mmCIF file of C-alpha atoms and ligand atoms in Angstrom:
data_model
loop_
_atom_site.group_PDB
_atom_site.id
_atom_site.type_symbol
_atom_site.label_atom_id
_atom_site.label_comp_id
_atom_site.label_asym_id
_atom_site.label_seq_id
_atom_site.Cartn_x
_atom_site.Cartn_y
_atom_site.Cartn_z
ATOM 1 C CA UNK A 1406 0.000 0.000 0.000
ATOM 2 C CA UNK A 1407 1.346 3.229 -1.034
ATOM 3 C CA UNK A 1408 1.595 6.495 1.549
ATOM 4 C CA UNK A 1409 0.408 9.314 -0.553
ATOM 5 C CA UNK A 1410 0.082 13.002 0.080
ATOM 6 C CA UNK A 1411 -1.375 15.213 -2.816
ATOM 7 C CA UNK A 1412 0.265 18.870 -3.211
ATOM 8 C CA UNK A 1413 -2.248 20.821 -4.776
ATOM 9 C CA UNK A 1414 -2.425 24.861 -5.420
ATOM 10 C CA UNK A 1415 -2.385 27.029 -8.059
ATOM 11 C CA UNK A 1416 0.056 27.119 -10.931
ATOM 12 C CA UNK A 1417 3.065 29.355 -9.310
ATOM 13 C CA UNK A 1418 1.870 28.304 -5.785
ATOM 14 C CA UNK A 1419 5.317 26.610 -5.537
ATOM 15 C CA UNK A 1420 4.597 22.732 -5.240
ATOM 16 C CA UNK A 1421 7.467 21.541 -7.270
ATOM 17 C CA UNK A 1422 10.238 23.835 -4.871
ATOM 18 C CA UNK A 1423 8.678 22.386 -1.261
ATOM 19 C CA UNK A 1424 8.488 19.224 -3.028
ATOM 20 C CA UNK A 1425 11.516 18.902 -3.673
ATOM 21 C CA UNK A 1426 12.728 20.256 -0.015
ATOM 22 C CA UNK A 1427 10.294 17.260 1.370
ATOM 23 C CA UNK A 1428 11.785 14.980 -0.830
ATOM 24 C CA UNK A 1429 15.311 16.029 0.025
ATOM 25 C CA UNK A 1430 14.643 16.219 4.455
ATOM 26 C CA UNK A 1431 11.772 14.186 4.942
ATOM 27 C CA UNK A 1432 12.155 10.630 3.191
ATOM 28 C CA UNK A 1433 9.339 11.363 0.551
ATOM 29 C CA UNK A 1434 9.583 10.537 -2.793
ATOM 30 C CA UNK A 1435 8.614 13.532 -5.045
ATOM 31 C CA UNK A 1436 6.082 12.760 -8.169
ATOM 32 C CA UNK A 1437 5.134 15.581 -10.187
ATOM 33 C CA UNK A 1438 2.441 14.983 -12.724
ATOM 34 C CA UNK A 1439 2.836 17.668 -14.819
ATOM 35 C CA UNK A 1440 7.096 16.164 -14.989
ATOM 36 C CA UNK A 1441 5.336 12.816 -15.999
ATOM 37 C CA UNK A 1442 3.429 14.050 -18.476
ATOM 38 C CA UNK A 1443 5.978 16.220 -19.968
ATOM 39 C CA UNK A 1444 8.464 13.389 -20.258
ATOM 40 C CA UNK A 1445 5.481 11.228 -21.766
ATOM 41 C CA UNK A 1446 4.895 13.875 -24.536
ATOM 42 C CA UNK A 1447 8.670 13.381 -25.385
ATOM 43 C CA UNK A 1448 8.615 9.614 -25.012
ATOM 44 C CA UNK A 1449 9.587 8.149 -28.447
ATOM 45 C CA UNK A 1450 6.640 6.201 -29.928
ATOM 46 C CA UNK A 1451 4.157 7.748 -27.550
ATOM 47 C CA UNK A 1452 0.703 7.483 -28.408
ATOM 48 C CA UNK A 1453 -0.143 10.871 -26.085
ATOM 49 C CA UNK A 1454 2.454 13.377 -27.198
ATOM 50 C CA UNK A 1455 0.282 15.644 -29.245
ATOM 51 C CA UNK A 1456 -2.663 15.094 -27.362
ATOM 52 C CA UNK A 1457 -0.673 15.959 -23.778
ATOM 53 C CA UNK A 1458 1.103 18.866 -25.118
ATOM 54 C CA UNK A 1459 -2.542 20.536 -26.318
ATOM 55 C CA UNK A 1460 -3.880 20.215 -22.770
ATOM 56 C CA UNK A 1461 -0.631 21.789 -21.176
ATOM 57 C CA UNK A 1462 -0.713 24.700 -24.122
ATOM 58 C CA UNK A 1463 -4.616 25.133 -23.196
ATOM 59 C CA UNK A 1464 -4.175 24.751 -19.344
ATOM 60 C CA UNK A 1465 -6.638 21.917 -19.258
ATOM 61 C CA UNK A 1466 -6.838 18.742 -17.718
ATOM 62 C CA UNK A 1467 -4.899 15.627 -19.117
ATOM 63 C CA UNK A 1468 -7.360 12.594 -18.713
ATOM 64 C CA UNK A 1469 -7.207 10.098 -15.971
ATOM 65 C CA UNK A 1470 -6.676 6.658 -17.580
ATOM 66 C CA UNK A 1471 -3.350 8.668 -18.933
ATOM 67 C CA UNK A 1472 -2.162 10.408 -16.232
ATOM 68 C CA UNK A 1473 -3.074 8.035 -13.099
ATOM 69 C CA UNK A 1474 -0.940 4.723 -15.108
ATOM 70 C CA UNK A 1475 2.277 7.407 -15.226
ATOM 71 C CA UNK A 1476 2.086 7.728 -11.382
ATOM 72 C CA UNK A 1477 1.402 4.405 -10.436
ATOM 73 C CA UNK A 1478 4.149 3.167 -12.729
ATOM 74 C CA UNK A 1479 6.581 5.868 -11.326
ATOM 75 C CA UNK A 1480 5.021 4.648 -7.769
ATOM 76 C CA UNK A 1481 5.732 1.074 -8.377
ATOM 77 C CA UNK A 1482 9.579 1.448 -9.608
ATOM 78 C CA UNK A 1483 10.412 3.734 -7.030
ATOM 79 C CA UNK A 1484 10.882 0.610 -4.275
ATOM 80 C CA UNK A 1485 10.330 1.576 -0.993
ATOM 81 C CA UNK A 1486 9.210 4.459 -0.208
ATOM 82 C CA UNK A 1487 7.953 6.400 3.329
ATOM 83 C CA UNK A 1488 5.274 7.777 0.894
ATOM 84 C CA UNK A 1489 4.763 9.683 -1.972
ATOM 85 C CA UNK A 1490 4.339 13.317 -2.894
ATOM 86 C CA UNK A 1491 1.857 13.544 -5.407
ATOM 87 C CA UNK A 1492 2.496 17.126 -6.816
ATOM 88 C CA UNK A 1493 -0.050 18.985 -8.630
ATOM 89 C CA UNK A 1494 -3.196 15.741 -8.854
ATOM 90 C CA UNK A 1495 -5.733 15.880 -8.849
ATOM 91 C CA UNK A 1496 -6.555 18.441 -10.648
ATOM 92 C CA UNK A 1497 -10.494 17.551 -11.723
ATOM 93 C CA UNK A 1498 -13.295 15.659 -10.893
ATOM 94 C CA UNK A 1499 -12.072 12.928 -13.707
ATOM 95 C CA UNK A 1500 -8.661 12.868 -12.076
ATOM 96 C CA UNK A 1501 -10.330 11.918 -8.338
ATOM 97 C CA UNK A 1502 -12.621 9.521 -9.865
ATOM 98 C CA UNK A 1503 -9.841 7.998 -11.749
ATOM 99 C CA UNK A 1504 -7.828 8.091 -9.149
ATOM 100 C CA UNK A 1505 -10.635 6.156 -6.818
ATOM 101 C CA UNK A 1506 -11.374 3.925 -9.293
ATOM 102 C CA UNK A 1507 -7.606 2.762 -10.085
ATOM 103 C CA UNK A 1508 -5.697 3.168 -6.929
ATOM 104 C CA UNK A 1509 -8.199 1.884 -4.242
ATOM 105 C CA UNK A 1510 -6.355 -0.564 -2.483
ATOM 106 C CA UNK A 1511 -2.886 0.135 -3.574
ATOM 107 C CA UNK A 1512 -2.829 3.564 -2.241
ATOM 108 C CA UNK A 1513 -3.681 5.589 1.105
ATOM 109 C CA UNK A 1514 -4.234 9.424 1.393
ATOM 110 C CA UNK A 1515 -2.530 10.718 4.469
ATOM 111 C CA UNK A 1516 -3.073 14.132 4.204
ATOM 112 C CA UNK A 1517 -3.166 16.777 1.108
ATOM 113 C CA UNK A 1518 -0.734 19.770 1.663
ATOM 114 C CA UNK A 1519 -2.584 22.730 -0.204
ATOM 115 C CA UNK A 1520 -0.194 25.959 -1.322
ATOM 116 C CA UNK A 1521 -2.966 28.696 -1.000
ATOM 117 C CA UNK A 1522 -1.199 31.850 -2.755
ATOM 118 C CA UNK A 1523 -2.726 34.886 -4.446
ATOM 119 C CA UNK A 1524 -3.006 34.491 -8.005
ATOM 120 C CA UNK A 1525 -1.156 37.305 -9.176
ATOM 121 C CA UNK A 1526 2.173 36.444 -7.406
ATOM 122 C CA UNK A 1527 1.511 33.352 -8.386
ATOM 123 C CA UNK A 1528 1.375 34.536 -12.113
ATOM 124 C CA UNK A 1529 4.520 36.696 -12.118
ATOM 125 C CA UNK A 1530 6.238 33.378 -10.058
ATOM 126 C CA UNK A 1531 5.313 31.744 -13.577
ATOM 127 C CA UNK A 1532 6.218 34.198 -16.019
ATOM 128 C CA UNK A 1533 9.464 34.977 -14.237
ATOM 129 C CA UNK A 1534 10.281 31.033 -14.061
ATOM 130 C CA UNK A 1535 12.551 30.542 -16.866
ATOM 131 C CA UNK A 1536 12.061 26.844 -17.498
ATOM 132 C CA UNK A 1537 11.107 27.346 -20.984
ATOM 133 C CA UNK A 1538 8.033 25.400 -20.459
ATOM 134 C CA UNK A 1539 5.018 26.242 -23.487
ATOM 135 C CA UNK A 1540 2.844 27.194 -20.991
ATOM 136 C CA UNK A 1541 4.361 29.830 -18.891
ATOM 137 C CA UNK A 1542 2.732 32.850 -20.997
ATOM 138 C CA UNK A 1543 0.186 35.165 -20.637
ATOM 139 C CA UNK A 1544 -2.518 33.329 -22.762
ATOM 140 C CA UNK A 1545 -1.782 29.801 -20.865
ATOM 141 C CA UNK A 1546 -1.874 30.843 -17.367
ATOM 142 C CA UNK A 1547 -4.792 32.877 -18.055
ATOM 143 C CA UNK A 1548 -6.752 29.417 -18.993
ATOM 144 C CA UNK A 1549 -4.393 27.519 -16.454
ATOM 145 C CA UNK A 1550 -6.014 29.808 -13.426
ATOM 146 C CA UNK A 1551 -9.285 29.343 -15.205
ATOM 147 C CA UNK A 1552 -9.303 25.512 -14.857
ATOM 148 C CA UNK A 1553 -7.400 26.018 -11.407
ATOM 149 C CA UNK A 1554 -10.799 28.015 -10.114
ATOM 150 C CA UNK A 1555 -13.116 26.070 -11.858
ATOM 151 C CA UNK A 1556 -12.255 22.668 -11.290
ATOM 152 C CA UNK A 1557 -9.181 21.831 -9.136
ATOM 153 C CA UNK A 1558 -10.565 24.340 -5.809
ATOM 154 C CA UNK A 1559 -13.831 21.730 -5.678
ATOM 155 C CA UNK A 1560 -11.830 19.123 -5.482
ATOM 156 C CA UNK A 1561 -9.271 20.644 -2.525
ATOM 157 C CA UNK A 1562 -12.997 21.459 -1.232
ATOM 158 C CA UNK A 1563 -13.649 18.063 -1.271
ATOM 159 C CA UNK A 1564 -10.654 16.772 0.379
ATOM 160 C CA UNK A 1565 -11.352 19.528 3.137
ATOM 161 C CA UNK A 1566 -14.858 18.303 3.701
ATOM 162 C CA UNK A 1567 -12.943 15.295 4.792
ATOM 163 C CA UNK A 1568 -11.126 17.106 6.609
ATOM 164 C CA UNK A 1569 -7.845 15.957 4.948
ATOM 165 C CA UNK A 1570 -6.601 18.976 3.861
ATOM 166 C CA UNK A 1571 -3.575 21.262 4.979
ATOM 167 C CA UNK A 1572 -3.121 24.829 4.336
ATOM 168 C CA UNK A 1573 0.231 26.291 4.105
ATOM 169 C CA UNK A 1574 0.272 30.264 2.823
ATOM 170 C CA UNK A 1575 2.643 30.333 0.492
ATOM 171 C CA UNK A 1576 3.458 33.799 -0.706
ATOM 172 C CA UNK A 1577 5.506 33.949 1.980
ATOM 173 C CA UNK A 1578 9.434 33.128 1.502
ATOM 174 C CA UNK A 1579 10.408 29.253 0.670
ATOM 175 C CA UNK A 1580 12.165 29.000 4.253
ATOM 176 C CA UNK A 1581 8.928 29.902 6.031
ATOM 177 C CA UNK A 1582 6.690 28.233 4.155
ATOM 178 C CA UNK A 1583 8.880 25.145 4.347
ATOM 179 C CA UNK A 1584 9.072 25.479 8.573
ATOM 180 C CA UNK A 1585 5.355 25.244 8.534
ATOM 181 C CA UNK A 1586 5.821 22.254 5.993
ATOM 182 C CA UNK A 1587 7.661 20.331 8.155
ATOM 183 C CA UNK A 1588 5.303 20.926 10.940
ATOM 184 C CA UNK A 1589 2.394 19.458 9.109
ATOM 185 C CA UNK A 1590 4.105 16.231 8.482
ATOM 186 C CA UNK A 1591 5.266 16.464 11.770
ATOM 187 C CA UNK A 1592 1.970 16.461 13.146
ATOM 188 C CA UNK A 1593 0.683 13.654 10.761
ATOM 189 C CA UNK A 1594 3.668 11.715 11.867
ATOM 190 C CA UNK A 1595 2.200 11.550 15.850
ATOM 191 C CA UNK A 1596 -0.957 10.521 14.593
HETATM 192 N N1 ADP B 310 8.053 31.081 -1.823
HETATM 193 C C1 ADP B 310 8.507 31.494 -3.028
HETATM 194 N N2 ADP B 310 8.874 32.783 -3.189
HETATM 195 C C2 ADP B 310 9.318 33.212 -4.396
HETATM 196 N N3 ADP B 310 9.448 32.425 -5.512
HETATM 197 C C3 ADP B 310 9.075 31.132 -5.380
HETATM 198 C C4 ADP B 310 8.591 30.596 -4.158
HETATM 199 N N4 ADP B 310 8.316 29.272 -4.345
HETATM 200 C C5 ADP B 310 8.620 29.005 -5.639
HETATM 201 N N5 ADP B 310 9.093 30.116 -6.266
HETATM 202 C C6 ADP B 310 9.503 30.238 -7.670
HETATM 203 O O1 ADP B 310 8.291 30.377 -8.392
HETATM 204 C C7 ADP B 310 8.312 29.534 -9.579
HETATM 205 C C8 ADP B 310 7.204 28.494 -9.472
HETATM 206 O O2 ADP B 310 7.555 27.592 -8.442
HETATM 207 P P1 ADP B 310 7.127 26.040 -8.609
HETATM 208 O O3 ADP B 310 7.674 25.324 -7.409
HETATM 209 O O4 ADP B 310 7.488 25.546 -9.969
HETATM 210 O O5 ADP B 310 5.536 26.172 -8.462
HETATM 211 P P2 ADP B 310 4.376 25.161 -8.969
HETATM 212 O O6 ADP B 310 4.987 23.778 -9.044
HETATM 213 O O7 ADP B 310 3.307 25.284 -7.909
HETATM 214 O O8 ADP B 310 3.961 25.698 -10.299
HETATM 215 C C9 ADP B 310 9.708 28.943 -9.645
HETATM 216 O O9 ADP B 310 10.515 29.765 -10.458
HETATM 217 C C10 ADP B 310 10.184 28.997 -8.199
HETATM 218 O O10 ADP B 310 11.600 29.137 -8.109
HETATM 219 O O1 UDP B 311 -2.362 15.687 -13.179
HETATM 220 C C1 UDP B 311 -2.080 16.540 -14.040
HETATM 221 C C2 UDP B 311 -0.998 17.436 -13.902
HETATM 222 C C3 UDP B 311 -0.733 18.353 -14.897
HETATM 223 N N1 UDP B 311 -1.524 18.378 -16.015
HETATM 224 C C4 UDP B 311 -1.229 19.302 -17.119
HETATM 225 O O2 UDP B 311 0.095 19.798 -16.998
HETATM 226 C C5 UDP B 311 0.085 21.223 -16.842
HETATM 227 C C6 UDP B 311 1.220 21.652 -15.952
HETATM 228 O O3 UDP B 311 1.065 21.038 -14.682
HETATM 229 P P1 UDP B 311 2.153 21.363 -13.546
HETATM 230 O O4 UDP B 311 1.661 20.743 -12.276
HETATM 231 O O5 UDP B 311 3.520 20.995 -14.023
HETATM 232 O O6 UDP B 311 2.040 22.963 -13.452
HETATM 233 P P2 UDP B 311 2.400 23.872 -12.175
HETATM 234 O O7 UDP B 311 1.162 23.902 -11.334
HETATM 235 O O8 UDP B 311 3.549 23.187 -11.500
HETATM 236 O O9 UDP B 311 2.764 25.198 -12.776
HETATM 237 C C7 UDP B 311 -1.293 21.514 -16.286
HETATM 238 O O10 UDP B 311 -1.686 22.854 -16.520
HETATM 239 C C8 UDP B 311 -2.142 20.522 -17.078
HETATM 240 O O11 UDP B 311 -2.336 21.006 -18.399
HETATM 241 C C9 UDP B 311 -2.591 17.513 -16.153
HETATM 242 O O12 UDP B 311 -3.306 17.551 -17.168
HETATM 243 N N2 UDP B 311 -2.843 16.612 -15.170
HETATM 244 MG MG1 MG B 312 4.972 22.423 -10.515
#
């Protein structure tokens, strides 16, 4: 059974930096989505390519069947793991019932870390991020923001209902954000 915590917040919110701080401190294993798809669109021979890089160009959601095989794969060769972050999914109603559907058994939410962070930091984080990515611009955040409002909040509402969520603030510096980080898994870790 795999230890899971799902990093969800807007695009910008910085999920991939405290990921990777997790990763590097707390025994974690860091799996960004939006990485896996990304190296799936370059795959040689891969049947998604063109049909991954229009969703990441139009800021809309990749579906399930494609995106929830990448992480369990990446899951199941990583050995053993304390748990995994799950950065950035799910992003969509698809994604959670995909996710219910296919990992049911195999995989137990602890907790989902939400990066709450005004969206216009978050934008300028983006624009100013330098990663050459095809969907740090104007036009795609706009719809990225869009699809964050629309359809990824309801489903960090949902987690919350269950009262599995845990908000960090995160316009604050990475240090400070991070203390509070480690806190949280601290505090999951007495339970
Ligand atoms: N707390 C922060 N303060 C300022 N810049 C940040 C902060 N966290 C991340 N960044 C920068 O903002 C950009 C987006 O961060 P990233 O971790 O990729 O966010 P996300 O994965 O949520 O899109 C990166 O260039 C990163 O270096
Ligand atoms: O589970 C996922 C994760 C990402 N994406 C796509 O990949 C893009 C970039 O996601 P990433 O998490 O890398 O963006 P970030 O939030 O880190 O800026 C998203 O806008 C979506 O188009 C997706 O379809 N499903
Ligand atoms: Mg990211």
């Amino acid at each position: 059974m795999h230890n899971v915590v799902f990093v969800l917040g807007p695009p910008g919110s910085g999920k991939g930096t405290i990921c990777a701080k997790i990763q590097e401190n707390l025994g974690y294993v860091h799996l960004s989505a939006g990485d896996l798809l990304r190296a799936e669109r370059q795959r040689e021979g891969s049947e998604f390519g063109a049909l991954i890089e229009q969703h990441i160009r139009n800021g809309s959601i990749v579906p399930v069947e494609i995106t929830c095989a990448l992480l369990e794969n990446a899951m199941n060769n990583s050995g053993d793991a304390k748990g995994f972050l799950v950065d950035g999914f799910p992003r969509n109603e698809d994604n959670l019932q995909g996710w219910n559907k296919q990992m049911t058994g195999k995989a137990l939410i602890q907790f989902v870390l939400f990066l709450s962070c005004p969206v216009p930091i978050c934008i300028q984080r983006c624009l100013n991020r330098g990663q050459g990515r095809t969907d740090d611009n104007e036009e795609s955040l706009k719809k990225r923001v869009e699809t964050y409002n629309h359809q990824t909040f309801p489903i960090i509402e949902h987690f919350e209902k269950n009262g599995l969520v845990r908000e960090v603030k995160s316009e604050r510096s990475v240090e400070e954000i991070y203390a509070d980080v480690v806190e949280v898994f601290n505090q999951t870790a007495k339970v």
